[in-house]
Coordinates of C-alpha atoms in Angstrom, one line a residue:
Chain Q
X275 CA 19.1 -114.4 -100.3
X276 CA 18.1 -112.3 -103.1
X277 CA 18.6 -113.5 -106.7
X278 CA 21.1 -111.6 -107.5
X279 CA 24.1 -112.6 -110.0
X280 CA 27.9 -112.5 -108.9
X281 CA 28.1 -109.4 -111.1
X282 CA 25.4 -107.7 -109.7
X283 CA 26.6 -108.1 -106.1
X284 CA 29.9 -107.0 -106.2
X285 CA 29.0 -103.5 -108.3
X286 CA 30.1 -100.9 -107.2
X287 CA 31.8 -102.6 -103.9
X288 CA 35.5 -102.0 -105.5
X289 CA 38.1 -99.1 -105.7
X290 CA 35.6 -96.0 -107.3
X291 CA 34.5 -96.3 -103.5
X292 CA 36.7 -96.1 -100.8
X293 CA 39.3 -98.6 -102.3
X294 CA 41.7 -95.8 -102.6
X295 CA 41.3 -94.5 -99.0
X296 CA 44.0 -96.2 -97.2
X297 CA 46.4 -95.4 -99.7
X298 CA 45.6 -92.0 -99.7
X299 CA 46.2 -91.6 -95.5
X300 CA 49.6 -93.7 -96.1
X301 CA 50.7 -91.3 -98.7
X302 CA 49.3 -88.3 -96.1
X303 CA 50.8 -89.1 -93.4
X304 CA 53.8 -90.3 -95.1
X305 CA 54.4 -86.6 -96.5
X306 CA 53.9 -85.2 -92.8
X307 CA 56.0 -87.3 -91.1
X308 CA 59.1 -86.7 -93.7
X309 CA 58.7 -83.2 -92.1
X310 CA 58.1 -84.3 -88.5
X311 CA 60.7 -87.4 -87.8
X312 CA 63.6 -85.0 -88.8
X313 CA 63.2 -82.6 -86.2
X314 CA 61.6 -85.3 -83.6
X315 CA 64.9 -87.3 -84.0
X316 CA 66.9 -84.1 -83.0
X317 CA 64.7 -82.9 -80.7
X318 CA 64.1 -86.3 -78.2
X319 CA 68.3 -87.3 -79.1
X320 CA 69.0 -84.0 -77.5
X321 CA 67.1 -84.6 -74.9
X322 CA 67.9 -87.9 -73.9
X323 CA 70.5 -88.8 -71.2
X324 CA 70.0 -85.4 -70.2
X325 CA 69.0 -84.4 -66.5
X326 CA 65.3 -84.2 -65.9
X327 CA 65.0 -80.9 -65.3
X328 CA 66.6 -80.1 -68.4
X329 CA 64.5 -82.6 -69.8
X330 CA 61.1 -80.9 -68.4
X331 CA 62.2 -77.4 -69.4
X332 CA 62.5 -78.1 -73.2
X333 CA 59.6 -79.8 -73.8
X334 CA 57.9 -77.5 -72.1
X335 CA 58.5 -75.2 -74.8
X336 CA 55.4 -74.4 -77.5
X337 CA 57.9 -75.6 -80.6
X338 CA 59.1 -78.8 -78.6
X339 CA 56.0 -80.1 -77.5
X340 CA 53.7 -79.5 -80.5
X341 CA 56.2 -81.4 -82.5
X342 CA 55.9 -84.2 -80.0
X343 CA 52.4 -84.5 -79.7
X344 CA 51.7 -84.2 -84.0
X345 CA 54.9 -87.0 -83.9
X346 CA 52.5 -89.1 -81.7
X347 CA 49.3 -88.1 -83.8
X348 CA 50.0 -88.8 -87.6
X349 CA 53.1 -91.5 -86.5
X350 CA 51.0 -93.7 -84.4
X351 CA 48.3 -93.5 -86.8
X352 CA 50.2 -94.3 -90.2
X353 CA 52.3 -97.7 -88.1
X354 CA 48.5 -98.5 -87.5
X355 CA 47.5 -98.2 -90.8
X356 CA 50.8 -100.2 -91.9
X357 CA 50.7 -103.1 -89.2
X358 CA 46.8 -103.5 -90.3
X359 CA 48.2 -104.4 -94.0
X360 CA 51.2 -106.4 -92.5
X361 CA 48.8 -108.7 -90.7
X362 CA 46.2 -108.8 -94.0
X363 CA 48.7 -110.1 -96.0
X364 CA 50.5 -112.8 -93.4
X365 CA 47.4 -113.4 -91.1
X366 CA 44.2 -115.1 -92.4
X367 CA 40.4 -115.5 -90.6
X368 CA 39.9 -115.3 -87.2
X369 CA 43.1 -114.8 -86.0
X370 CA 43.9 -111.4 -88.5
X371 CA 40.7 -110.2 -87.6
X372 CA 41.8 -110.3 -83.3
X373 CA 45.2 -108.9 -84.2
X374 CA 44.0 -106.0 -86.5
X375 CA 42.2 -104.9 -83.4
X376 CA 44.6 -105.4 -81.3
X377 CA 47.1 -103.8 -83.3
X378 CA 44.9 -100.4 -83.7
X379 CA 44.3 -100.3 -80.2
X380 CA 48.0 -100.8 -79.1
X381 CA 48.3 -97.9 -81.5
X382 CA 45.8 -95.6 -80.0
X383 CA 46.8 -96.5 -76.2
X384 CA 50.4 -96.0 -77.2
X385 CA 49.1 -92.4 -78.9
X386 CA 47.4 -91.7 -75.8
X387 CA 49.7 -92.2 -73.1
X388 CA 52.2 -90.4 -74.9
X389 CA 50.1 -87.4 -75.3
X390 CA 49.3 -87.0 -72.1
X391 CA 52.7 -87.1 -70.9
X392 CA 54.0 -84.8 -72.9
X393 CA 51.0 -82.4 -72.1
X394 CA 51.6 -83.1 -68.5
X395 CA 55.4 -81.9 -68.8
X396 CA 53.9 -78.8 -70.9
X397 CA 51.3 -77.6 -68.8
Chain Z
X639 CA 30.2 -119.8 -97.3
X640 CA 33.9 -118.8 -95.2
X641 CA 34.2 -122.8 -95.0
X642 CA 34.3 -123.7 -98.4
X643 CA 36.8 -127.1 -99.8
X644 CA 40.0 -124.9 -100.9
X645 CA 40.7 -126.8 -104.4
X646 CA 43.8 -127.7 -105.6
X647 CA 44.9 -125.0 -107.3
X648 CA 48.6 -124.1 -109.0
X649 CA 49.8 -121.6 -106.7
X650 CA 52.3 -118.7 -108.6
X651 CA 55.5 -118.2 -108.3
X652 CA 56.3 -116.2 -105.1
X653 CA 59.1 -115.1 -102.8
X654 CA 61.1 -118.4 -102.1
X655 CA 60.8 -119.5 -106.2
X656 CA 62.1 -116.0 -107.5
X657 CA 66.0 -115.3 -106.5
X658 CA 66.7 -112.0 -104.2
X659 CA 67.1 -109.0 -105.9
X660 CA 67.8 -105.2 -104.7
X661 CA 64.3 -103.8 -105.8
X662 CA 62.4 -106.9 -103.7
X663 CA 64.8 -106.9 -100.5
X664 CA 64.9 -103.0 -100.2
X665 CA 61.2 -103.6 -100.2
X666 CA 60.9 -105.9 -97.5
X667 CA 63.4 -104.4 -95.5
X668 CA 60.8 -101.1 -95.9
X669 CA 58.2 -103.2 -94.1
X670 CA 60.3 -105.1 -91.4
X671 CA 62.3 -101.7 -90.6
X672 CA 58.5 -100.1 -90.3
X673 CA 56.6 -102.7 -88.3
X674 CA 60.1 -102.9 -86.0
X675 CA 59.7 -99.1 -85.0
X676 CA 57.2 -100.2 -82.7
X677 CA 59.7 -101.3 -80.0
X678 CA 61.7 -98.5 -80.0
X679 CA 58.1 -95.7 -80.2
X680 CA 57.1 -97.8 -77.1
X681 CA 60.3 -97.3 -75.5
X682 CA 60.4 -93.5 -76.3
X683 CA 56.7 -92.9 -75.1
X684 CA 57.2 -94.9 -71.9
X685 CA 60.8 -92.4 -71.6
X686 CA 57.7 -89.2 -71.8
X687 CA 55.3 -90.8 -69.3
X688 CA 58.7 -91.4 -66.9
X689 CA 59.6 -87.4 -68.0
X690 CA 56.2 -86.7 -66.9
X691 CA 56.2 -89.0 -63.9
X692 CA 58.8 -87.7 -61.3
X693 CA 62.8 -86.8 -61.2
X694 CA 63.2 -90.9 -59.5
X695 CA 61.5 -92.3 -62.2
X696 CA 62.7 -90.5 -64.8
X697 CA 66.4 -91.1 -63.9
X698 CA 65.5 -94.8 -63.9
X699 CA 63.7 -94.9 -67.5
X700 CA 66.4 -92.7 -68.6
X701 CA 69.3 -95.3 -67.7
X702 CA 67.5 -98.2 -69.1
X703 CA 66.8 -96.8 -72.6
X704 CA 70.4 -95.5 -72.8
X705 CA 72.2 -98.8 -71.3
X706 CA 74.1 -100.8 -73.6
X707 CA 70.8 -102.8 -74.8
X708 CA 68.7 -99.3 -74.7
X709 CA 71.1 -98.1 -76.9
X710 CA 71.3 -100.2 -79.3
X711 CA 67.6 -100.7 -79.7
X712 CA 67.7 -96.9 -80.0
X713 CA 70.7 -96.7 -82.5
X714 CA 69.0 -99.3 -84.2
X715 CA 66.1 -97.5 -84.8
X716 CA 67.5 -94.4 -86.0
X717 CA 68.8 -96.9 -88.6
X718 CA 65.3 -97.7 -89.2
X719 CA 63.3 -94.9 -89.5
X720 CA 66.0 -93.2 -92.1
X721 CA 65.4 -96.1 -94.6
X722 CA 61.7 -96.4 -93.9
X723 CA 61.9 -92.4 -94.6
X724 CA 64.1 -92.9 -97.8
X725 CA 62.0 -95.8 -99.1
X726 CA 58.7 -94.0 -98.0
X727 CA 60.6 -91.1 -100.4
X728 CA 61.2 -93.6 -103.1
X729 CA 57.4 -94.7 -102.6
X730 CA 56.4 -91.3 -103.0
X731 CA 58.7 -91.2 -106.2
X732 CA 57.3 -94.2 -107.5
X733 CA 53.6 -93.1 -107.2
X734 CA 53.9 -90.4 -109.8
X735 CA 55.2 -93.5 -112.5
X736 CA 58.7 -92.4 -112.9
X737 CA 61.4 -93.5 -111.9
X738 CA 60.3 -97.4 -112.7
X739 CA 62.8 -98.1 -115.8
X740 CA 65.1 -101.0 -114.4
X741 CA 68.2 -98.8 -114.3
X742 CA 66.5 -96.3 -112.3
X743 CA 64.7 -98.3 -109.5
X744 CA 68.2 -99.9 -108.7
X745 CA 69.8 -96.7 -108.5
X746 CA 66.9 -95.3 -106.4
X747 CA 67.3 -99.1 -104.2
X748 CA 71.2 -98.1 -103.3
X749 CA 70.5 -94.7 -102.8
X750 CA 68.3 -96.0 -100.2
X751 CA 70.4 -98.0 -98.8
X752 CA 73.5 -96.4 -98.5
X753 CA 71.6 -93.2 -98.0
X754 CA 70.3 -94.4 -94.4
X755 CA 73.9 -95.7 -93.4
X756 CA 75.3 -92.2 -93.9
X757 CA 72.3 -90.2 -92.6
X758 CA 72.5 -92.4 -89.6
X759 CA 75.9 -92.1 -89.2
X760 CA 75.9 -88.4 -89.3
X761 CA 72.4 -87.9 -87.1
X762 CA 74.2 -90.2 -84.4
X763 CA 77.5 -87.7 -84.4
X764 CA 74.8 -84.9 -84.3
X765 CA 72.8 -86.0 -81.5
X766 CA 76.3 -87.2 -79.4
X767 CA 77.6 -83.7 -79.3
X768 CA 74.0 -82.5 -78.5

């Protein structure tokens, strides 16, 4: 170990960095979904119950599916960047570090899956 | 250094010592109605894959999420993504440092809750004659 004091180790470790980050990709992604949720609510209610050719033909439309897919983008990514804080504050050691993980890649696969779905019904 | 003796230390007070109150339950109910989404995402990206699947597959998918149970997971969450939107809203209020003064932020707290009842009870009507 180097001989170093508290003071000196910890300077320049703290928000002037990248403290600020993940607040700054909540408060993103926040602002796009206020526009996306409205008309992905609408859009998949709509939809749902509906016959699946019905079902196939409107999301095979450019507006329709682009709205699904940036849904699936920026709302996957911000309940990833909101579970990972859940866990940090409720979770401690080993056990928040396996569920953070697990968490973000839940989110991903779940981001995934979905896409390719809906460019399997759009293509 | 991670297995450090923890001393005995006063601990402050925190949510069971302090009593309820509008500003710190509308917060919490931000984070539970958030972090519950995830049932009803999973549901509506498994209903895409099914979309994407086949006609048979989809018809099953399709009957589970809008069975009795289906629907109430999904009614629930259009509950819970309006007041995570409205308290994300409030959030976004509350960033710019107005909005804080004690008469305000309770105002802002029933406006979201009463805000997502109605805007869930007019999006449901909405999407039923859809």
């Amino acid at each position: 170990m180097r001989y170093l004091t508290d003071r000196k180790r910890v300077d320049g470790l703290g928000s002037a960095k990248t403290g600020t980050a993940h607040f700054w990709a909540m408060k993103t992604s926040s602002v796009a979904l206020l526009l996306l949720v409205p008309l992905f609510v609408f859009m998949f209610g709509a939809m749902l119950g509906k016959p699946h050719d019905q079902v196939v033909a409107f999301f095979s439309r450019p507006v329709p599916a682009i709205v699904v897919a940036l849904t699936l983008i920026v709302g996957f990514e911000h309940f990833k960047s909101g579970v990972h804080v859940l866990i940090e504050d409720y979770v401690h050691g080993m056990a928040q570090k396996i569920w953070i993980i697990a968490m973000t890649c839940l989110s991903y696969a779940a981001m995934a899956v979905g896409l390719f779905a809906i460019a399997k019904i759009a293509l | 250094m991670a297995e450090t003796k923890k001393p005995a230390r006063p601990l402050s007070p925190h949510l069971t010592i302090y009593r309820p109150q509008l500003t710190s339950i509308s917060s919490i109910l931000t984070r539970i109605t958030g972090n519950a989404l995830l049932v009803g995402a999973l549901l509506v990206v498994w209903w895409f894959v099914a979309a994407a699947t086949s006609p048979e597959y989809f018809a099953f998918a399709d009957a589970i999420v809008t069975s009795w149970l289906g629907d109430l997971v999904m009614f629930g969450s259009l509950w819970a993504i309006w007041y995570h939107t409205l308290a994300g809203v409030r959030h976004l209020i509350w960033d710019n440092g107005v909005g804080l003064e004690l008469a305000t932020a309770h105002k802002l707290g029933w406006a979201v809750v009463y805000g997502s009842f109605g805007l869930t009870a007019v999006s449901a009507l909405i999407i039923v004659s859809l």
